[in-house]
Short mmCIF file of C-alpha atoms and ligand atoms in Angstrom, two decimals:
data_model
loop_
_atom_site.label_atom_id
_atom_site.label_comp_id
_atom_site.label_asym_id
_atom_site.label_seq_id
_atom_site.Cartn_x
_atom_site.Cartn_y
_atom_site.Cartn_z
CA MET A 25 0.00 0.00 0.00
CA LYS A 26 1.56 3.27 -1.15
CA THR A 27 0.17 6.59 0.02
CA LEU A 28 1.42 10.02 -0.97
CA LEU A 29 0.86 13.10 1.16
CA ARG A 30 1.20 15.77 -1.47
CA GLY A 31 1.81 19.52 -1.33
CA GLY A 32 2.02 20.03 2.43
CA THR A 33 4.53 21.82 4.62
CA VAL A 34 6.42 19.29 6.69
CA VAL A 35 7.04 20.46 10.24
CA THR A 36 9.29 18.62 12.68
CA ALA A 37 10.90 19.77 15.91
CA THR A 38 13.73 21.26 13.83
CA ASP A 39 12.59 21.74 10.22
CA LEU A 40 9.88 23.40 8.19
CA TYR A 41 9.80 22.85 4.42
CA ARG A 42 7.51 22.08 1.51
CA GLY A 43 7.71 18.37 0.84
CA ASP A 44 5.81 15.31 -0.38
CA VAL A 45 5.81 12.34 1.97
CA LEU A 46 5.68 8.78 0.67
CA ILE A 47 4.30 6.06 2.89
CA GLU A 48 4.68 2.38 2.12
CA ASP A 49 2.60 0.16 4.34
CA GLU A 50 3.23 1.34 7.91
CA ARG A 51 6.26 3.55 7.45
CA ILE A 52 7.50 6.68 5.80
CA THR A 53 9.87 5.64 3.02
CA ALA A 54 10.73 8.91 1.31
CA ILE A 55 10.36 12.67 1.52
CA ALA A 56 11.06 14.74 -1.54
CA ARG A 57 10.61 18.17 -3.06
CA PRO A 58 7.02 18.80 -4.15
CA GLY A 59 6.30 16.90 -7.36
CA ASP A 60 9.47 14.80 -7.34
CA LEU A 61 7.70 11.67 -6.21
CA THR A 62 5.30 11.62 -9.20
CA PRO A 63 7.57 10.85 -12.12
CA PHE A 64 5.12 8.90 -14.24
CA GLY A 65 2.91 11.62 -15.65
CA ASP A 66 -0.78 10.98 -15.26
CA GLN A 67 -0.35 7.40 -14.24
CA THR A 68 -0.18 7.58 -10.48
CA PRO A 69 1.91 4.88 -8.85
CA PHE A 70 0.13 5.44 -5.54
CA ASP A 71 -2.81 3.62 -4.06
CA LYS A 72 -3.90 6.80 -2.32
CA THR A 73 -2.97 10.46 -2.65
CA ILE A 74 -3.85 12.93 0.07
CA ASP A 75 -3.81 16.60 -0.79
CA ALA A 76 -2.06 18.46 2.02
CA SER A 77 -1.65 21.79 0.25
CA GLY A 78 -2.03 24.77 2.52
CA LYS A 79 -1.63 22.49 5.52
CA TYR A 80 1.09 21.25 7.81
CA VAL A 81 2.26 17.65 7.86
CA ILE A 82 3.31 16.96 11.43
CA PRO A 83 4.18 13.84 13.41
CA GLY A 84 1.15 12.39 15.20
CA GLY A 85 0.71 13.76 18.69
CA ILE A 86 2.01 11.66 21.57
CA ASP A 87 0.09 12.00 24.82
CA VAL A 88 2.20 10.46 27.57
CA HIS A 89 -0.33 10.97 30.35
CA THR A 90 -3.78 9.41 30.01
CA HIS A 91 -6.07 7.43 32.32
CA LEU A 92 -8.41 5.30 30.24
CA ASP A 93 -10.75 2.85 31.94
CA MET A 94 -9.19 3.69 35.30
CA PRO A 95 -10.93 2.90 38.59
CA PHE A 96 -10.52 5.97 40.79
CA GLY A 97 -12.43 7.71 43.56
CA GLY A 98 -15.15 5.04 43.73
CA THR A 99 -15.88 5.07 40.00
CA THR A 100 -14.10 4.51 36.67
CA SER A 101 -12.88 7.12 34.18
CA ALA A 102 -15.53 7.61 31.52
CA ASP A 103 -13.44 6.83 28.43
CA ASP A 104 -12.27 3.31 27.84
CA PHE A 105 -9.48 2.43 25.40
CA GLU A 106 -11.88 2.54 22.47
CA SER A 107 -13.66 5.85 23.03
CA GLY A 108 -10.53 7.49 24.43
CA THR A 109 -8.25 6.56 21.56
CA VAL A 110 -10.88 7.40 18.93
CA ALA A 111 -11.21 10.83 20.55
CA ALA A 112 -7.41 11.14 20.64
CA ALA A 113 -7.22 10.37 16.91
CA HIS A 114 -9.82 13.03 16.13
CA GLY A 115 -7.60 15.51 17.90
CA GLY A 116 -4.42 14.51 16.07
CA THR A 117 -2.90 12.24 18.70
CA THR A 118 -1.68 8.88 17.42
CA SER A 119 0.04 7.38 20.47
CA VAL A 120 -0.84 7.39 24.13
CA VAL A 121 1.08 6.19 27.16
CA ASP A 122 -1.49 5.25 29.79
CA PHE A 123 -1.01 4.20 33.41
CA ALA A 124 -1.39 0.64 34.68
CA ILE A 125 -1.89 0.45 38.45
CA GLN A 126 -0.28 -1.98 40.86
CA TYR A 127 -2.64 -2.10 43.83
CA ARG A 128 -1.19 -3.07 47.18
CA GLY A 129 -0.54 -6.80 47.46
CA GLN A 130 -0.41 -7.22 43.70
CA THR A 131 2.49 -7.89 41.38
CA LEU A 132 3.47 -5.53 38.58
CA ALA A 133 2.97 -8.41 36.14
CA HIS A 134 -0.66 -8.72 37.23
CA ALA A 135 -1.21 -4.98 36.84
CA LEU A 136 0.32 -4.94 33.36
CA ASP A 137 -1.71 -7.94 32.30
CA THR A 138 -4.92 -6.27 33.55
CA TRP A 139 -4.22 -3.06 31.63
CA ARG A 140 -3.11 -4.84 28.47
CA LYS A 141 -6.44 -6.66 28.47
CA LYS A 142 -8.29 -3.36 28.83
CA ALA A 143 -6.53 -2.02 25.72
CA GLU A 144 -6.31 -5.07 23.46
CA GLY A 145 -9.01 -5.20 20.82
CA LYS A 146 -10.13 -1.70 21.75
CA ALA A 147 -7.35 0.83 21.17
CA ALA A 148 -7.59 2.49 17.77
CA ILE A 149 -4.06 3.94 17.96
CA ASP A 150 -0.81 2.69 19.43
CA TYR A 151 -0.46 2.64 23.19
CA GLY A 152 2.14 2.02 25.84
CA PHE A 153 2.04 1.92 29.62
CA HIS A 154 3.74 3.50 32.57
CA MET A 155 3.40 1.47 35.78
CA ILE A 156 2.00 3.10 38.92
CA VAL A 157 3.80 1.47 41.85
CA THR A 158 1.92 1.73 45.15
CA GLU A 159 3.86 -0.84 47.17
CA LEU A 160 7.57 -1.47 46.76
CA THR A 161 8.50 -4.81 48.27
CA GLU A 162 11.81 -6.44 47.36
CA SER A 163 10.12 -8.66 44.81
CA VAL A 164 8.33 -5.68 43.26
CA GLU A 165 11.69 -3.95 43.01
CA SER A 166 13.13 -6.80 40.99
CA GLU A 167 9.96 -6.93 38.91
CA MET A 168 10.70 -3.36 37.84
CA ASP A 169 13.67 -4.72 35.87
CA ALA A 170 11.44 -7.27 34.13
CA LEU A 171 8.99 -4.55 33.17
CA VAL A 172 11.70 -2.42 31.63
CA GLU A 173 12.69 -5.48 29.56
CA GLU A 174 9.07 -5.76 28.42
CA GLY A 175 8.96 -2.17 27.25
CA VAL A 176 7.27 -0.60 30.25
CA THR A 177 10.18 1.67 30.94
CA SER A 178 8.64 4.27 33.26
CA PHE A 179 7.05 4.16 36.69
CA LYS A 180 4.72 6.68 38.27
CA LEU A 181 5.06 7.23 42.00
CA PHE A 182 2.80 9.37 44.17
CA MET A 183 3.80 11.75 46.96
CA ALA A 184 0.05 12.38 47.50
CA TYR A 185 -3.13 10.35 48.20
CA PRO A 186 -2.03 8.78 51.52
CA GLY A 187 -3.48 5.31 52.05
CA VAL A 188 -4.23 4.89 48.36
CA PHE A 189 -1.27 5.64 46.12
CA MET A 190 1.28 7.49 48.28
CA LEU A 191 4.75 6.06 48.81
CA ASP A 192 7.13 7.10 51.61
CA ASP A 193 10.43 8.79 50.77
CA GLY A 194 12.44 5.63 51.49
CA SER A 195 10.45 3.62 48.95
CA ILE A 196 10.66 6.45 46.42
CA PHE A 197 14.42 6.55 46.90
CA ARG A 198 14.71 2.78 46.44
CA ALA A 199 12.69 2.95 43.22
CA LEU A 200 14.88 5.79 41.95
CA LEU A 201 18.02 3.79 42.74
CA ARG A 202 16.60 0.83 40.87
CA THR A 203 16.18 2.89 37.72
CA ARG A 204 19.88 3.66 37.87
CA GLU A 205 20.44 -0.03 37.18
CA ASN A 206 17.60 -0.83 34.81
CA GLY A 207 17.35 2.37 32.73
CA GLY A 208 13.76 3.12 33.70
CA THR A 209 12.40 6.59 34.37
CA ILE A 210 10.51 7.69 37.47
CA CYS A 211 7.52 9.97 36.86
CA MET A 212 6.41 11.81 39.98
CA HIS A 213 3.06 13.08 41.17
CA ALA A 214 4.58 15.81 43.31
CA GLU A 215 2.22 17.13 45.98
CA ASN A 216 2.76 16.88 49.73
CA GLY A 217 0.01 14.36 50.58
CA GLY A 218 0.42 14.61 54.35
CA VAL A 219 -0.13 18.37 54.42
CA ILE A 220 -3.06 18.14 52.01
CA ASP A 221 -4.70 15.43 54.12
CA VAL A 222 -4.60 17.64 57.21
CA LEU A 223 -6.00 20.62 55.30
CA VAL A 224 -8.81 18.55 53.76
CA LYS A 225 -9.88 17.14 57.14
CA LYS A 226 -9.79 20.63 58.68
CA ALA A 227 -11.89 22.13 55.88
CA LEU A 228 -14.51 19.39 56.10
CA ALA A 229 -14.68 19.76 59.90
CA GLU A 230 -15.41 23.46 59.33
CA GLY A 231 -18.28 22.57 56.99
CA LYS A 232 -16.42 23.64 53.86
CA ILE A 233 -17.75 21.13 51.37
CA ALA A 234 -17.95 22.98 48.02
CA PRO A 235 -15.69 22.04 45.04
CA LYS A 236 -13.54 25.16 45.46
CA TYR A 237 -12.16 23.76 48.72
CA HIS A 238 -10.44 21.07 46.66
CA ALA A 239 -8.13 23.80 45.36
CA LEU A 240 -7.90 25.68 48.64
CA THR A 241 -6.66 22.56 50.45
CA ARG A 242 -3.94 21.83 47.87
CA PRO A 243 -1.62 24.84 48.10
CA ALA A 244 0.89 25.61 45.38
CA ARG A 245 3.62 25.39 48.03
CA ALA A 246 2.63 21.75 48.68
CA GLU A 247 3.44 21.12 45.01
CA GLY A 248 6.62 23.20 45.16
CA GLU A 249 7.86 21.38 48.25
CA ALA A 250 7.19 17.92 46.81
CA THR A 251 8.79 18.87 43.49
CA HIS A 252 11.89 20.04 45.33
CA ARG A 253 11.97 16.83 47.38
CA ALA A 254 11.45 14.61 44.35
CA ILE A 255 14.31 16.28 42.51
CA ALA A 256 16.55 16.07 45.59
CA LEU A 257 15.82 12.34 45.96
CA ALA A 258 16.62 11.81 42.28
CA GLU A 259 19.82 13.81 42.60
CA MET A 260 20.92 11.67 45.57
CA ALA A 261 20.10 8.53 43.57
CA GLY A 262 21.97 9.93 40.56
CA VAL A 263 19.09 9.51 38.09
CA PRO A 264 16.81 11.71 35.97
CA ILE A 265 13.29 12.51 37.12
CA TYR A 266 10.13 13.53 35.26
CA ILE A 267 7.53 15.60 37.11
CA VAL A 268 4.00 14.96 35.82
CA HIS A 269 1.17 17.49 35.49
CA LEU A 270 3.15 20.45 36.83
CA SER A 271 0.72 23.26 37.60
CA ALA A 272 2.32 25.73 40.01
CA ALA A 273 4.93 28.45 39.54
CA GLU A 274 6.45 27.26 42.83
CA ALA A 275 7.05 23.83 41.27
CA LEU A 276 8.37 25.25 38.01
CA GLU A 277 10.83 27.33 40.03
CA MET A 278 12.22 24.09 41.55
CA VAL A 279 12.60 22.46 38.15
CA MET A 280 14.33 25.58 36.77
CA GLN A 281 16.76 25.74 39.68
CA ALA A 282 17.60 22.07 39.24
CA ARG A 283 18.12 22.44 35.50
CA ASP A 284 20.29 25.49 36.06
CA ARG A 285 22.46 23.26 38.23
CA GLY A 286 22.69 20.82 35.32
CA LEU A 287 20.43 18.16 36.78
CA PRO A 288 18.37 15.96 34.45
CA ALA A 289 15.02 17.19 35.81
CA TYR A 290 12.15 17.11 33.32
CA ALA A 291 8.52 18.15 33.61
CA GLU A 292 5.30 18.28 31.68
CA THR A 293 2.37 20.60 32.05
CA CYS A 294 -1.14 20.18 30.68
CA PRO A 295 -3.56 22.40 28.71
CA GLN A 296 -5.86 22.84 31.72
CA TYR A 297 -3.08 24.71 33.54
CA LEU A 298 -2.40 26.86 30.48
CA PHE A 299 -6.00 27.83 29.71
CA LEU A 300 -8.07 27.49 32.89
CA SER A 301 -7.58 28.97 36.34
CA SER A 302 -8.76 28.84 39.93
CA ASP A 303 -11.50 31.30 38.88
CA ASN A 304 -13.28 28.31 37.35
CA TYR A 305 -13.95 26.93 40.82
CA GLU A 306 -16.25 29.93 41.37
CA GLU A 307 -18.69 28.82 38.65
CA PRO A 308 -22.26 28.58 39.95
CA GLY A 309 -23.74 25.65 41.85
CA PHE A 310 -21.73 22.48 41.67
CA ASP A 311 -20.05 23.37 38.34
CA GLY A 312 -16.68 23.92 40.04
CA ALA A 313 -16.52 20.09 40.23
CA LYS A 314 -15.75 20.03 36.50
CA TYR A 315 -12.30 21.32 37.38
CA VAL A 316 -11.55 19.13 40.38
CA MET A 317 -8.24 17.59 39.47
CA SER A 318 -4.89 17.20 41.22
CA PRO A 319 -2.90 19.33 41.28
CA PRO A 320 -5.71 21.90 41.06
CA LEU A 321 -6.00 24.86 38.73
CA ARG A 322 -3.91 27.82 39.85
CA GLY A 323 -4.24 31.61 39.64
CA LYS A 324 -4.47 33.09 36.15
CA GLU A 325 -1.01 34.68 36.48
CA THR A 326 0.53 31.18 36.51
CA GLN A 327 -0.48 30.60 32.90
CA GLU A 328 2.13 33.01 31.52
CA ARG A 329 4.82 31.48 33.73
CA LEU A 330 4.04 28.04 32.34
CA TRP A 331 4.04 29.26 28.74
CA ARG A 332 7.44 30.84 29.35
CA GLY A 333 8.63 27.55 30.84
CA LEU A 334 7.49 25.74 27.70
CA ALA A 335 9.22 28.26 25.44
CA SER A 336 12.49 28.15 27.39
CA ASN A 337 12.60 24.32 27.67
CA ASP A 338 12.24 24.37 31.45
CA LEU A 339 9.12 22.33 30.66
CA GLN A 340 9.62 19.65 28.02
CA ALA A 341 6.16 18.34 27.18
CA VAL A 342 2.45 19.06 27.12
CA SER A 343 0.41 15.98 28.00
CA THR A 344 -3.26 15.88 29.02
CA ASP A 345 -3.71 13.87 32.24
CA HIS A 346 -6.97 12.89 30.49
CA CYS A 347 -9.05 11.41 33.31
CA PRO A 348 -12.69 12.15 32.49
CA PHE A 349 -15.60 11.78 34.86
CA CYS A 350 -19.16 12.75 33.97
CA MET A 351 -20.89 15.34 36.11
CA LYS A 352 -23.87 13.03 36.35
CA GLU A 353 -23.35 10.11 38.71
CA GLN A 354 -19.56 10.56 38.87
CA LYS A 355 -18.52 14.09 39.90
CA GLU A 356 -21.87 14.12 41.74
CA LEU A 357 -20.46 11.60 44.21
CA GLY A 358 -18.88 14.60 45.92
CA ARG A 359 -21.87 16.93 45.99
CA ASP A 360 -21.79 17.05 49.80
CA ASP A 361 -18.04 16.56 50.24
CA PHE A 362 -15.45 17.96 47.81
CA SER A 363 -12.97 15.24 48.82
CA ARG A 364 -15.28 12.64 47.24
CA ILE A 365 -15.36 14.30 43.83
CA PRO A 366 -13.39 12.01 41.50
CA ASN A 367 -10.23 13.85 40.50
CA GLY A 368 -9.66 14.46 36.81
CA ALA A 369 -10.88 16.10 33.63
CA PRO A 370 -11.10 15.33 29.91
CA GLY A 371 -8.52 16.60 27.42
CA ILE A 372 -7.19 13.86 25.12
CA GLU A 373 -8.97 15.30 22.06
CA THR A 374 -8.35 19.01 22.49
CA ARG A 375 -4.63 19.14 23.36
CA MET A 376 -3.14 19.71 19.90
CA SER A 377 -5.60 22.41 18.88
CA LEU A 378 -5.40 24.23 22.19
CA VAL A 379 -1.61 24.34 22.18
CA PHE A 380 -1.54 25.44 18.54
CA ASP A 381 -4.21 28.10 18.98
CA GLY A 382 -3.05 29.37 22.37
CA GLY A 383 0.67 28.87 21.78
CA VAL A 384 1.62 29.15 18.12
CA ARG A 385 -1.04 31.59 16.96
CA THR A 386 -0.31 33.96 19.82
CA GLY A 387 3.45 33.77 19.22
CA LYS A 388 4.22 32.24 22.63
CA ILE A 389 5.91 29.29 20.96
CA GLY A 390 6.98 28.59 17.38
CA LEU A 391 5.72 25.82 15.10
CA ASN A 392 8.77 23.64 15.65
CA ARG A 393 8.40 23.95 19.38
CA PHE A 394 4.72 23.03 19.07
CA VAL A 395 5.73 19.76 17.40
CA GLU A 396 8.52 19.21 19.89
CA LEU A 397 6.27 19.68 22.94
CA THR A 398 3.37 17.58 21.69
CA SER A 399 5.27 14.77 19.98
CA THR A 400 9.07 14.73 19.61
CA SER A 401 10.13 15.46 23.16
CA PRO A 402 7.71 12.99 24.79
CA ALA A 403 8.86 10.40 22.25
CA LYS A 404 12.49 11.01 23.22
CA ILE A 405 11.94 11.05 26.97
CA PHE A 406 9.81 7.90 26.92
CA GLY A 407 11.80 5.70 24.53
CA LEU A 408 9.72 5.96 21.38
CA PHE A 409 12.00 8.06 19.19
CA PRO A 410 12.72 7.84 16.23
CA ARG A 411 9.99 5.28 15.58
CA LYS A 412 7.51 7.92 16.73
CA GLY A 413 7.74 11.67 17.16
CA THR A 414 9.10 12.82 13.81
CA VAL A 415 8.53 12.88 10.07
CA ALA A 416 11.46 10.96 8.61
CA PRO A 417 12.11 7.96 6.37
CA GLY A 418 11.99 4.83 8.53
CA SER A 419 9.65 6.32 11.12
CA ASP A 420 6.12 5.03 11.59
CA ALA A 421 3.70 6.86 9.34
CA ASP A 422 1.84 8.39 12.26
CA LEU A 423 1.05 11.67 10.59
CA VAL A 424 -1.37 14.53 10.91
CA VAL A 425 -2.40 16.84 8.12
CA PHE A 426 -3.02 19.85 10.31
CA ASP A 427 -5.10 22.72 8.98
CA PRO A 428 -3.88 25.96 10.60
CA LYS A 429 -7.01 27.79 9.42
CA LYS A 430 -9.71 25.38 10.53
CA LYS A 431 -12.09 26.98 13.04
CA VAL A 432 -13.66 24.82 15.69
CA THR A 433 -15.94 25.63 18.60
CA LEU A 434 -15.14 23.21 21.39
CA SER A 435 -18.20 21.54 22.84
CA ALA A 436 -19.02 18.29 24.61
CA LYS A 437 -21.80 17.83 22.02
CA THR A 438 -19.42 17.58 19.06
CA LEU A 439 -16.24 16.23 20.64
CA HIS A 440 -15.86 12.45 20.88
CA MET A 441 -14.82 11.95 24.49
CA LYS A 442 -17.53 10.08 26.42
CA VAL A 443 -18.08 12.72 29.03
CA ASP A 444 -21.06 15.01 29.58
CA TYR A 445 -19.22 18.33 29.78
CA ASN A 446 -16.14 20.00 28.39
CA PRO A 447 -13.93 22.32 30.43
CA TYR A 448 -13.49 24.56 27.35
CA GLU A 449 -17.18 24.59 26.33
CA GLY A 450 -17.83 27.28 23.71
CA ARG A 451 -14.18 28.25 23.26
CA GLU A 452 -13.36 29.01 19.62
CA ILE A 453 -10.03 27.76 18.39
CA ILE A 454 -8.29 28.02 15.04
CA GLY A 455 -6.12 25.12 13.92
CA ALA A 456 -7.16 21.47 13.94
CA ALA A 457 -6.31 18.04 12.59
CA ASP A 458 -7.75 17.39 9.16
CA THR A 459 -6.54 13.93 8.19
CA VAL A 460 -4.86 11.58 10.64
CA LEU A 461 -2.84 8.47 9.82
CA SER A 462 -1.79 5.79 12.26
CA ARG A 463 0.99 3.52 10.95
CA GLY A 464 0.08 4.39 7.37
CA LYS A 465 -3.67 3.89 7.67
CA VAL A 466 -6.04 6.83 7.55
CA VAL A 467 -7.95 6.84 10.83
CA VAL A 468 -9.62 10.27 10.61
CA GLU A 469 -10.77 11.83 7.35
CA SER A 470 -12.96 14.91 6.98
CA GLY A 471 -13.86 14.81 10.65
CA LYS A 472 -14.92 11.15 10.53
CA PHE A 473 -13.28 8.24 12.27
CA VAL A 474 -12.45 5.66 9.59
CA GLY A 475 -10.05 3.53 11.61
CA ARG A 476 -10.76 0.42 13.60
CA ALA A 477 -11.00 -0.27 17.30
CA GLY A 478 -8.29 -2.80 18.07
CA ALA A 479 -5.94 -1.62 15.31
CA GLY A 480 -3.62 -0.03 17.87
CA SER A 481 -0.58 -2.01 19.00
CA PHE A 482 1.22 -2.21 22.32
CA LEU A 483 4.33 -0.03 22.25
CA LYS A 484 7.41 -1.71 23.65
CA ARG A 485 9.42 1.33 24.68
CA ASN A 486 13.18 1.64 25.04
CA PRO A 487 14.92 2.34 28.33
CA ARG A 488 17.02 5.50 28.74
O1 URP B 8 -6.74 14.65 39.04
C1 URP B 8 -6.02 13.86 38.44
N1 URP B 8 -4.85 14.27 38.03
N2 URP B 8 -6.45 12.63 38.17
C2 URP B 8 -5.71 11.59 37.60
C3 URP B 8 -4.76 10.94 38.56
C4 URP B 8 -3.43 11.62 38.61
O2 URP B 8 -2.96 11.95 39.69
O3 URP B 8 -2.80 11.83 37.58
ZN1 ZN B 9 -0.93 12.37 39.26
ZN1 ZN B 10 -2.70 11.56 35.81
#
């Protein structure tokens, strides 16, 4: 099967040029000057030609932070691997790295098996897994090595959610040391869980039950402190660290200081922290619950700090932390107690357009940086490059024909995530995916999903 993407402007993390892209089966096999790949006059040697003129040809988005079909807070995230990956594809994302969870008393192998079964036969695009470790016995420690061998080369640890996910500093340090041997990467949820727990209990005892108290009991300093501690533990272990869903200027400051000292500290932020703010918790009635996520939304002034961090490479990636819960029957669980509102929000489908519209169109970041933040850099950090994350001969033909002029009004009614609200409802954006290919096959065409649930493959990722 030969497909030609004709007449587009190829954009990678480093280049921008007019070029035709030839795909044979699942991979890119050639890129040439416009017209050079059609030497046989009218007789086209291609099975399919896609007109990309006036559009960008970019590597498929890579979202390295999703929670599909995840049991959490007494319910399960609303998108499973089918609806979530179909929505991702609509938005121009062609790979996700989701989180498998080791519950206490379980092996990592059991957790991976459980999550692979959730994805197999359902995922419409390629997927990998990080492993959430909630209990680090000696045998679990040695299992980490086996997981790295199997292509699960990153582990998420929590400094928050005591009694559920939180690990003590000693266990965190042991896990970090282990990655020094096995080449894995530790991803950290950096919030001081002990402090937050005290503040939550105090607020509830004072009758403060509304959604906004979720944010008021999770101070930015609790994120800054944990980020500092996580980086210090990694420094003592002599390994890199990746901070997930960084939201606070106080945390960014810690990452910047570490990087200035030459430490391999990396961090991602998410669109919700770039476009929404703590003002959203003031929406009428119970609507503030739409934004209950951890870490919480911060003051509006933080948005510019985060954009600057993205531009200056103090932040290396934009992922989504897609963890959708419907207002009805899910977020509602916390109507009388904010601490029972399931934490998380949808975003897998809107990431690429939001970052393009809010970042590139406003001049906060350039086009190359847009590609780097949404695809290349996550691919490099998480062992997928150069198979994924670029437009180059030999790479998987995970490609997006991105229309920089396409206008879209974001709405839960027209988006494909299975959730009954959208945090950006009514927001008009310019710039959206037009045609999306996953390993050479068109999966989205003219706004329609034409791929297949189950066509996605498990991504065996490389260690550092
Ligand atoms: O609120 C959030 N972020 N929910 C998903 C779980 C996590 O900590 O990433
Ligand atoms: Zn987290
Ligand atoms: Zn998350």
